[in-house]
Each structure stands twice: as structure tokens, then as C-alpha cells.
Coordinates of C-alpha atoms and ligand atoms in Angstrom, one line a residue:
X1 CA 98.8 118.9 110.6
X2 CA 101.1 118.9 113.6
X3 CA 101.1 122.0 115.7
X4 CA 104.2 124.1 115.9
X5 CA 106.0 124.7 119.3
X6 CA 104.5 128.2 119.6
X7 CA 101.0 126.9 118.9
X8 CA 101.4 124.3 121.6
X9 CA 102.8 126.9 123.9
X10 CA 99.6 129.0 123.7
X11 CA 97.7 126.0 125.0
X12 CA 100.0 125.4 128.1
X13 CA 99.5 127.1 131.5
X14 CA 102.5 129.4 131.1
X15 CA 103.5 129.2 134.8
X16 CA 107.0 127.9 134.2
X17 CA 106.6 125.7 137.3
X18 CA 109.3 123.2 136.0
X19 CA 107.3 120.1 137.2
X20 CA 107.7 118.7 133.7
X21 CA 111.4 118.7 134.1
X22 CA 111.9 121.6 131.6
X23 CA 112.9 125.1 132.7
X24 CA 109.9 126.8 131.0
X25 CA 106.6 126.1 129.4
X26 CA 108.1 127.3 126.1
X27 CA 110.9 124.8 126.3
X28 CA 108.4 122.0 127.1
X29 CA 106.3 123.1 124.1
X30 CA 109.3 123.0 121.8
X31 CA 110.2 119.5 123.0
X32 CA 106.6 118.4 122.5
X33 CA 106.5 119.7 119.0
X34 CA 109.7 117.6 118.2
X35 CA 108.1 114.6 119.9
X36 CA 110.9 114.6 122.5
X37 CA 108.5 115.0 125.4
X38 CA 105.1 113.6 126.4
X39 CA 102.0 115.7 127.1
X40 CA 101.5 113.6 130.3
X41 CA 104.7 115.1 131.8
X42 CA 102.8 118.3 132.4
X43 CA 100.3 117.7 135.2
X44 CA 98.6 121.1 134.7
X45 CA 97.3 121.0 131.1
X46 CA 93.6 121.7 131.0
X47 CA 91.2 119.1 129.6
X48 CA 90.3 121.5 126.8
X49 CA 93.9 121.9 125.8
X50 CA 94.4 118.1 126.0
X51 CA 91.6 117.6 123.6
X52 CA 92.9 120.2 121.1
X53 CA 96.4 118.8 121.3
X54 CA 95.2 115.2 120.8
X55 CA 93.0 116.2 117.8
X56 CA 95.9 118.1 116.2
X57 CA 98.3 115.1 116.9
X58 CA 95.9 112.6 115.3
X59 CA 97.2 111.4 111.9
X60 CA 95.6 113.2 109.0
X61 CA 94.5 109.9 107.4
X62 CA 92.8 107.0 109.1
X63 CA 94.4 103.6 109.1
X64 CA 91.9 100.9 107.8
X65 CA 92.4 97.2 108.0
X66 CA 90.5 94.3 106.5
X67 CA 91.0 90.6 106.0
X68 CA 92.5 88.5 108.8
X69 CA 95.5 86.4 109.8
X70 CA 98.5 86.6 107.6
X71 CA 96.4 88.1 104.8
X72 CA 95.1 91.1 106.7
X73 CA 95.8 94.2 104.7
X74 CA 96.1 97.8 105.9
X75 CA 95.7 101.0 104.0
X76 CA 95.9 104.7 104.8
X77 CA 97.9 106.5 107.5
X78 CA 99.9 108.3 104.9
X79 CA 101.5 111.6 105.9
X80 CA 103.1 113.1 102.8
X81 CA 102.2 113.8 99.2
X82 CA 105.7 112.9 97.9
X83 CA 107.7 110.0 99.1
X84 CA 110.9 111.9 99.1
X85 CA 109.4 114.1 101.9
X86 CA 109.5 111.0 104.2
X87 CA 108.1 107.8 102.8
X88 CA 104.8 106.1 101.9
X89 CA 103.7 103.7 104.6
X90 CA 101.1 101.3 103.3
X91 CA 101.3 100.0 99.7
X92 CA 98.3 100.1 97.4
X93 CA 96.2 97.0 97.8
X94 CA 95.9 95.4 94.4
X95 CA 92.6 93.6 94.1
X96 CA 91.0 91.5 91.3
X97 CA 87.3 91.0 90.8
X98 CA 85.2 87.8 90.8
X99 CA 81.7 88.1 89.4
X100 CA 78.8 86.4 91.2
X101 CA 77.5 85.4 87.8
X102 CA 80.1 82.7 87.9
X103 CA 79.4 79.5 89.7
X104 CA 80.8 76.0 90.1
X105 CA 83.9 75.1 88.2
X106 CA 84.1 78.5 86.4
X107 CA 84.1 80.3 89.7
X108 CA 86.7 78.0 91.3
X109 CA 89.0 78.4 88.3
X110 CA 88.8 82.2 88.6
X111 CA 89.6 82.0 92.3
X112 CA 92.6 79.7 91.7
X113 CA 93.8 82.0 88.9
X114 CA 93.8 85.0 91.2
X115 CA 95.5 83.0 94.0
X116 CA 98.3 82.2 91.6
X117 CA 99.1 85.8 90.8
X118 CA 102.3 85.9 92.8
X119 CA 105.7 86.7 91.4
X120 CA 109.3 87.1 92.6
X121 CA 111.0 90.4 91.8
X122 CA 114.5 91.4 92.9
X123 CA 114.4 88.7 95.6
X124 CA 111.0 89.8 97.0
X125 CA 107.6 88.1 96.6
X126 CA 104.9 90.3 95.2
X127 CA 101.3 89.3 94.9
X128 CA 97.7 90.3 94.5
X129 CA 96.4 91.3 98.0
X130 CA 92.6 90.9 97.8
X131 CA 89.6 89.6 95.9
X132 CA 86.5 91.7 95.2
X133 CA 83.3 89.7 94.9
X134 CA 81.0 91.8 92.6
X135 CA 77.2 91.5 92.7
X136 CA 76.6 91.5 89.0
X137 CA 73.8 89.0 89.1
X138 CA 71.5 91.3 91.1
X139 CA 70.7 88.3 93.4
X140 CA 71.4 88.3 97.1
X141 CA 71.6 84.5 97.2
X142 CA 74.1 84.2 94.3
X143 CA 76.2 87.0 95.8
X144 CA 76.3 85.3 99.2
X145 CA 77.1 82.0 97.6
X146 CA 80.0 83.5 95.5
X147 CA 81.3 85.2 98.6
X148 CA 81.3 81.9 100.5
X149 CA 83.1 80.2 97.7
X150 CA 85.8 82.9 97.6
X151 CA 86.2 82.5 101.4
X152 CA 86.6 78.7 101.0
X153 CA 88.9 79.0 98.0
X154 CA 91.2 81.8 98.9
X155 CA 93.0 83.2 101.9
X156 CA 93.2 86.6 100.4
X157 CA 91.4 89.6 102.0
X158 CA 87.9 90.2 100.6
X159 CA 85.9 93.1 99.3
X160 CA 82.2 92.7 99.0
X161 CA 80.8 94.9 96.2
X162 CA 77.1 95.6 95.9
X163 CA 74.9 98.7 96.2
X164 CA 72.2 96.6 97.8
X165 CA 72.1 96.4 101.6
X166 CA 70.2 93.1 101.4
X167 CA 72.9 91.5 99.2
X168 CA 75.7 92.9 101.4
X169 CA 73.9 91.6 104.6
X170 CA 73.5 88.1 103.0
X171 CA 77.2 88.0 102.0
X172 CA 78.5 89.4 105.2
X173 CA 76.6 86.8 107.2
X174 CA 78.7 84.1 105.4
X175 CA 82.1 85.9 105.6
X176 CA 82.1 88.2 108.6
X177 CA 84.9 86.1 110.3
X178 CA 87.1 87.2 107.4
X179 CA 86.5 90.9 108.1
X180 CA 85.6 91.9 104.5
X181 CA 85.6 95.5 103.3
X182 CA 82.0 96.4 102.5
X183 CA 81.5 98.4 99.3
X184 CA 79.6 100.7 99.1
X185 CA 77.3 102.9 101.1
X186 CA 75.6 105.7 99.0
X187 CA 73.4 108.6 100.3
X188 CA 70.2 106.5 100.1
X189 CA 71.7 103.3 101.7
X190 CA 74.1 104.9 104.1
X191 CA 72.1 104.1 107.2
X192 CA 71.5 100.4 106.4
X193 CA 75.1 99.9 105.3
X194 CA 76.5 101.6 108.3
X195 CA 74.4 99.3 110.6
X196 CA 75.8 96.2 108.8
X197 CA 79.3 97.6 109.1
X198 CA 78.9 98.3 112.8
X199 CA 77.1 95.1 113.7
X200 CA 79.8 93.0 111.9
X201 CA 82.8 95.2 112.7
X202 CA 83.7 95.4 109.0
X203 CA 85.1 98.6 107.4
X204 CA 82.8 100.4 104.9
X205 CA 83.3 102.2 101.6
X206 CA 81.4 105.4 101.2
X207 CA 80.5 106.4 97.6
X208 CA 79.2 109.8 96.3
X209 CA 79.1 111.6 92.9
X210 CA 81.4 114.5 94.0
X211 CA 84.1 115.4 96.5
X212 CA 81.7 117.7 98.3
X213 CA 79.0 115.1 98.6
X214 CA 81.5 112.5 99.6
X215 CA 82.8 114.6 102.5
X216 CA 79.2 115.2 103.7
X217 CA 78.4 111.5 103.5
X218 CA 81.6 110.5 105.3
X219 CA 80.7 112.9 108.2
X220 CA 77.2 111.5 108.3
X221 CA 78.4 107.9 108.5
X222 CA 81.0 108.7 111.0
X223 CA 78.5 110.4 113.2
X224 CA 76.5 107.2 113.0
X225 CA 79.4 105.4 114.7
X226 CA 81.4 103.9 111.8
X227 CA 85.0 105.1 112.0
X228 CA 86.7 102.7 109.6
X229 CA 85.8 104.3 106.2
X230 CA 87.2 104.1 102.7
X231 CA 86.2 106.7 100.2
X232 CA 85.3 106.4 96.5
X233 CA 83.8 108.6 93.8
X234 CA 81.1 107.4 91.4
X235 CA 82.3 106.5 87.9
X236 CA 84.7 109.0 86.4
X237 CA 87.0 109.1 83.4
X238 CA 90.6 108.1 84.2
X239 CA 91.5 111.8 83.8
X240 CA 88.8 113.0 86.3
X241 CA 89.7 110.1 88.7
X242 CA 93.3 111.1 88.8
X243 CA 92.5 114.8 89.3
X244 CA 90.0 114.1 92.1
X245 CA 92.2 111.5 93.8
X246 CA 95.0 114.1 93.9
X247 CA 92.7 116.8 95.1
X248 CA 91.4 114.6 97.9
X249 CA 94.9 113.7 99.0
X250 CA 95.9 117.3 99.1
X251 CA 92.9 118.3 101.1
X252 CA 93.3 115.5 103.6
X253 CA 97.1 115.9 104.2
X254 CA 97.9 119.5 103.5
X255 CA 94.6 121.0 104.8
X256 CA 93.9 118.3 107.4
X257 CA 90.3 118.2 106.1
X258 CA 89.1 115.4 108.4
X259 CA 85.9 114.4 106.3
X260 CA 88.4 113.3 103.5
X261 CA 91.0 111.9 105.9
X262 CA 90.4 108.3 104.9
X263 CA 92.0 105.9 102.4
X264 CA 90.4 105.7 98.9
X265 CA 89.4 102.8 96.6
X266 CA 89.2 103.0 92.8
X267 CA 87.3 100.5 90.6
X268 CA 89.0 100.4 87.2
X269 CA 87.1 99.8 84.0
X270 CA 88.1 99.3 80.3
X271 CA 90.1 96.8 78.2
X272 CA 93.3 95.4 79.6
X273 CA 95.5 98.2 78.3
X274 CA 93.2 100.8 79.7
X275 CA 93.1 99.0 83.0
X276 CA 96.9 98.9 83.2
X277 CA 97.2 102.6 82.3
X278 CA 94.4 103.8 84.7
X279 CA 95.5 101.6 87.6
X280 CA 99.2 102.6 87.3
X281 CA 98.2 106.3 87.4
X282 CA 96.0 105.8 90.4
X283 CA 98.6 103.7 92.2
X284 CA 101.0 106.6 91.8
X285 CA 98.4 109.2 92.8
X286 CA 96.8 108.3 95.2
X287 CA 94.5 105.4 95.4
X288 CA 95.0 103.1 98.4
X289 CA 93.0 100.2 96.9
X290 CA 92.9 99.6 93.2
X291 CA 90.4 97.0 91.8
X292 CA 90.9 95.6 88.3
X293 CA 88.9 93.0 86.4
X294 CA 91.9 91.6 84.5
X295 CA 93.5 88.5 86.1
X296 CA 96.2 88.1 83.5
X297 CA 99.8 88.0 84.7
X298 CA 100.8 90.5 81.9
X299 CA 98.4 93.0 83.5
X300 CA 99.1 92.2 87.2
X301 CA 102.9 92.0 87.1
X302 CA 103.5 95.6 85.8
X303 CA 101.0 96.9 88.3
X304 CA 102.6 95.1 91.2
X305 CA 106.0 96.4 90.0
X306 CA 104.6 100.0 90.1
X307 CA 103.4 99.4 93.7
X308 CA 106.7 98.0 94.7
X309 CA 108.6 100.9 93.2
X310 CA 106.4 103.6 94.6
X311 CA 106.3 102.2 98.1
X312 CA 109.9 101.5 98.5
X313 CA 111.4 103.6 101.2
X314 CA 113.6 106.1 99.3
X315 CA 116.0 106.2 102.2
X316 CA 116.4 102.5 102.3
X317 CA 117.6 100.8 99.1
X318 CA 116.2 97.4 98.3
X319 CA 118.8 94.9 99.7
X320 CA 119.7 91.2 99.6
X321 CA 120.9 89.4 102.7
X322 CA 124.7 89.6 103.0
X323 CA 126.0 86.1 102.8
X324 CA 127.6 83.5 100.5
X325 CA 125.5 82.6 97.5
X326 CA 126.0 79.7 95.1
X327 CA 125.3 80.0 91.4
X328 CA 124.9 76.5 89.9
X329 CA 126.6 73.8 91.8
X330 CA 130.0 75.2 92.7
X331 CA 132.7 73.0 94.2
X332 CA 136.1 73.6 96.0
X333 CA 137.7 74.8 92.7
X334 CA 135.0 77.2 91.7
X335 CA 135.6 80.9 91.4
X336 CA 134.7 83.2 94.3
X337 CA 133.8 86.9 93.6
X338 CA 132.3 89.5 95.8
X339 CA 129.7 92.2 95.3
X340 CA 127.6 94.5 97.5
X341 CA 124.1 93.9 98.9
X342 CA 122.3 96.5 96.8
X343 CA 119.6 94.3 95.1
X344 CA 120.0 95.7 91.7
X345 CA 123.8 95.1 91.8
X346 CA 123.5 91.6 93.2
X347 CA 120.8 90.4 90.7
X348 CA 122.7 91.9 87.7
X349 CA 125.9 90.0 88.8
X350 CA 124.0 86.8 89.6
X351 CA 122.3 86.8 86.2
X352 CA 125.6 87.4 84.4
X353 CA 127.4 84.6 86.4
X354 CA 124.5 82.3 85.6
X355 CA 124.7 83.0 81.9
X356 CA 128.4 82.2 82.0
X357 CA 127.5 78.6 83.0
X358 CA 130.5 78.6 85.3
X359 CA 129.3 77.4 88.7
X360 CA 130.5 80.1 91.2
X361 CA 130.3 81.5 94.6
X362 CA 129.2 85.1 95.1
X363 CA 130.1 86.7 98.5
X364 CA 127.6 89.5 99.2
X365 CA 129.1 92.1 101.4
X366 CA 127.0 94.3 103.6
X367 CA 127.3 97.9 102.3
X368 CA 123.9 99.0 103.6
X369 CA 122.3 98.5 100.2
X370 CA 124.6 100.7 98.2
X371 CA 126.3 99.9 94.9
X372 CA 130.0 99.2 94.5
X373 CA 131.3 102.7 93.7
X374 CA 128.9 104.4 96.1
X375 CA 129.9 102.1 98.9
X376 CA 133.6 102.5 98.2
X377 CA 133.4 106.3 98.1
X378 CA 131.4 106.4 101.3
X379 CA 133.9 104.0 103.0
X380 CA 131.2 101.3 103.4
X381 CA 133.3 99.1 101.3
X382 CA 137.0 98.6 102.3
X383 CA 139.4 95.8 102.9
X384 CA 138.2 95.3 106.5
X385 CA 134.5 95.0 105.5
X386 CA 135.5 92.4 102.8
X387 CA 137.8 90.5 105.2
X388 CA 135.0 90.4 107.8
X389 CA 132.5 89.1 105.2
X390 CA 134.9 86.3 104.2
X391 CA 135.3 85.3 107.8
X392 CA 131.5 85.4 108.6
X393 CA 130.6 83.4 105.5
X394 CA 132.9 80.5 106.3
X395 CA 133.7 80.4 102.6
X396 CA 137.1 78.8 103.4
X397 CA 135.2 75.6 104.2
X398 CA 133.8 75.6 100.7
X399 CA 136.8 76.3 98.5
X400 CA 140.4 75.1 98.6
X401 CA 142.0 77.9 96.7
X402 CA 142.4 81.4 98.2
X403 CA 141.6 83.6 95.3
X404 CA 139.0 86.4 95.3
X405 CA 137.7 88.2 92.2
X406 CA 136.9 91.8 93.0
X407 CA 134.8 94.3 90.9
X408 CA 137.0 96.1 88.4
X409 CA 135.7 99.5 89.7
X410 CA 137.5 98.9 93.1
X411 CA 140.8 97.6 91.7
X412 CA 142.4 100.3 93.8
X413 CA 141.7 98.3 97.0
X414 CA 143.4 95.1 95.8
X415 CA 146.8 95.8 97.5
X416 CA 145.3 96.5 100.9
X417 CA 142.8 93.6 100.5
X418 CA 145.7 91.2 99.8
X419 CA 147.5 92.4 102.9
X420 CA 144.5 92.1 105.2
X421 CA 143.2 88.8 104.0
X422 CA 146.4 87.0 102.8
X423 CA 144.3 86.0 99.7
X424 CA 145.3 86.4 96.1
X425 CA 143.1 89.2 94.7
X426 CA 142.1 89.1 91.0
X427 CA 140.7 92.2 89.5
X428 CA 137.5 91.3 87.7
X429 CA 135.7 93.3 85.0
X430 CA 134.2 96.7 85.5
X431 CA 131.0 95.9 83.8
X432 CA 129.0 92.9 85.0
X433 CA 128.0 92.1 81.5
X434 CA 131.6 91.0 80.8
X435 CA 131.7 88.5 83.7
X436 CA 131.0 85.5 81.4
X437 CA 133.9 86.3 79.2
X438 CA 136.2 86.9 82.2
X439 CA 135.2 83.6 83.8
X440 CA 135.8 81.6 80.7
X441 CA 139.0 83.3 79.5
X442 CA 140.7 84.5 82.7
X443 CA 139.5 82.3 85.5
X444 CA 139.4 79.0 83.6
Ligands
SF4_501 S1 104.8 121.4 134.0 FE1 103.5 122.4 132.6 S2 103.1 124.3 133.5 FE2 104.9 123.5 134.5 S3 106.6 124.3 133.3 FE3 106.1 122.3 132.5 S4 104.7 122.8 130.8 FE4 104.8 124.6 132.1

């Protein structure tokens, strides 16, 4: 937890020498607490105070990365329990398992199926982020071979799951260049797993039966030189998992309890419906990596949708690029209408225009991702903004008429808009759902 200005002040020399550029040590402490000054600006801070201040300033949760290249993923470094307090930083990494009991064609098909789990939602690509190779065969050779096949068949980040240090060592030897996450070290294997993790510079999952045992084990592994840790509890019911996950997050963020200050991973069991329910709960609270067995699109899409919604910055609405969009194959006589760049608004309008089967142009105006009425009442949508958008889009080169259909909710701006642009303004429907009727009956 960050120190307050007064707590920082207690660690300063209190000589008010002004060398930091501030009139007093207290003023400097206050600026430091607000991150408006740097500790280095005071040349007289003792080494002991520096250490204390650095420790207090360290994020309450470690950032852990695995995978490489474009498919590297990062988890952790969260700072708040509720996204409205600030925002969540690193989305849950959704992972699908591959058993090492599979081989040959069956294994390749499973890998291809996981690779294909990618969808478009409100203009954004969402996809599975990692593959977990699971040592169900009990054989180190089969596990290493399956890990190598996954490496060859997929660019996704990898998690190697086995309780056997021998199996992990065999699989890591084939895949270390892909920086896999190693899962998992338990009390009796911690030393060997930590050595493999350290030697290969791969992050390590630490597993224990209770929160207390987990915090002791994470401290032990950390003191052995492994800093990039991910935590997990041994099999629990979904209810217990949710309770423990919440408790661990509270302890790491609110109490800054460092032994639990790492991201967490959950391995989800059960039939498909149970996996969706348990995974969705743990995406919300507070698993950083969720591993499911199901690779069906009807399981994965809802989970990716939950991730997308939970990890959207609440202060930044999902937006589309402000520009001229074509629906169908419009020509110089096609209708032109405008809407705002709030994703939900744009995709609703686009879908209704599409269902009208009237090829059209939609001019998307930059209103900082707000909807029509919100933008208008906040003066982010006015005649000047629309006139600028018309100019920037070069729409005049695409159509020969000079008619603009505006949303019915902002009919009030039609007069000023006509004056500013010189275009004929047609007031469109208030509700997007009636656009098809409008285009067929009024426009045509
Ligand atoms: S330089 Fe350090 S000791 Fe001097 S006033 Fe600033 S904070 Fe205080």
C-alpha cells in the first residue's frame, strides 16, 4: 500500500534545506506521495529510508510474463479490488488443456481446434491466450513429446502441467525458448521445480492445500531465488475456490501481504456447463489465469466475453474508429447517415442498416466513445463536430447528393447543421431498429 505524505515525511531528514526545490521536507513528502516528485531529488535520504520507501512503493502484486513474441501474455500487477476504483490492468488469460495421452492426428486436431478459438466482438478480436499441456499419461517422454507438438503446432503461450519434476524437466528442455509457465511446485517438489524454473528462466506455479501453506511455500520458493511466481490452491469446490480467491486478493491488495502478492491460476473441472459457471465466477473474482478442458466455441465465447467486459477500462468506453464506413456496396446516390463512435451505438446502427438491404454510408463522428444523447448533452456532438467529420472523411468524393440523415434524438441540431455545412439535413428515426423502414419508405 502506498505511504501517505506524513508517513513519508517521518522517513525524511527534516532539515528543510530546500535542495530538492521544495520549501520544506513536508512539502516534498506530500509531492512524493502524489507522485509529483522523485525520491532522487533529495540528496540526503538515508539508505535505510530509501529501502523502506522503495519497498512501500513496490506494486502489491507481481507482474508475471510467459510465452514469447506477439503471443507473450502478462498477468498480475493489479492494484484495486473493484474496477470502478481505477481499472483492472491485465485481462485473465484463458487457457485450454491438451492431454499428453493424445498423439499423432488426434493431438494435432486438438491443437488446431484451440488455435481456431478466435472471435470478433464489437469490432475487437478476442481469443484463447494459452495452451496447457497436461501430463495425464504419467510418462515424461509422452509429456515432452506432446509439449514439443504444441510448440510446433501453435504460437500460443504454453503452460506445462505436471507434479513430476522429471516430466517438467523433460518438457522444458524441448520448449524453454517459448518461456512456458511451469505448473506446479508443491511442498515436496519445491526445490527441484524452483531449480528448473531458475535454470530455464521460466515462471513457476506454486501449489498448496491452504492459503496459509501457500504463503509459506511462496516465501520459501522466493528465498530460493524464484521471483516470478503464480499461486494456486489444491482442488477445491467452485464455492471454496471463489471464497479463497477473493480472500487472497484482499490480503494481497488491501493488507499488502507480500507472500500472496502474486497472480493466481485456477484449473476448472466438471462438465461444460459447470466449467462455464466456475470459470466465469473466477474471471470476475479474481483468477489471473483460468484453465478449462472444454474447447467448444459455445464454452469459450461466453468466457472471452466475460473477460472483455470485466477488463474494459470503465473510464474509457469501447470505441470504433471515427471515419466513413460502407454498408453493402454504396454508390454516389446512396444514403449517408451519421452516428457516434461508441461501439455499441455504431454496431447497432450498422446491423440495422445491413438488415435494410439498402447499401449506405455511415459517417462515424468522434464523440470520445459516448452515445448520441450523452455526446449531445456534453457538447461533444454539435454542428461543428459533424461538419469537421464530413470534411475529414472526404465523403463528398463518394456521393453526389448533399443530404445527411441525422439521428432523430438530435433533431434539434438540424437547423444549425444545415447552416454550418450547407447540406440538406434529414431527421432520421429515434430508434435504430426503425432505420430499415425509414430507408425504404422515406429515403427511397
Ligand atoms: S532536500 Fe531533502 S532534506 Fe532538504 S528539504 Fe528537500 S526533502 Fe528535506
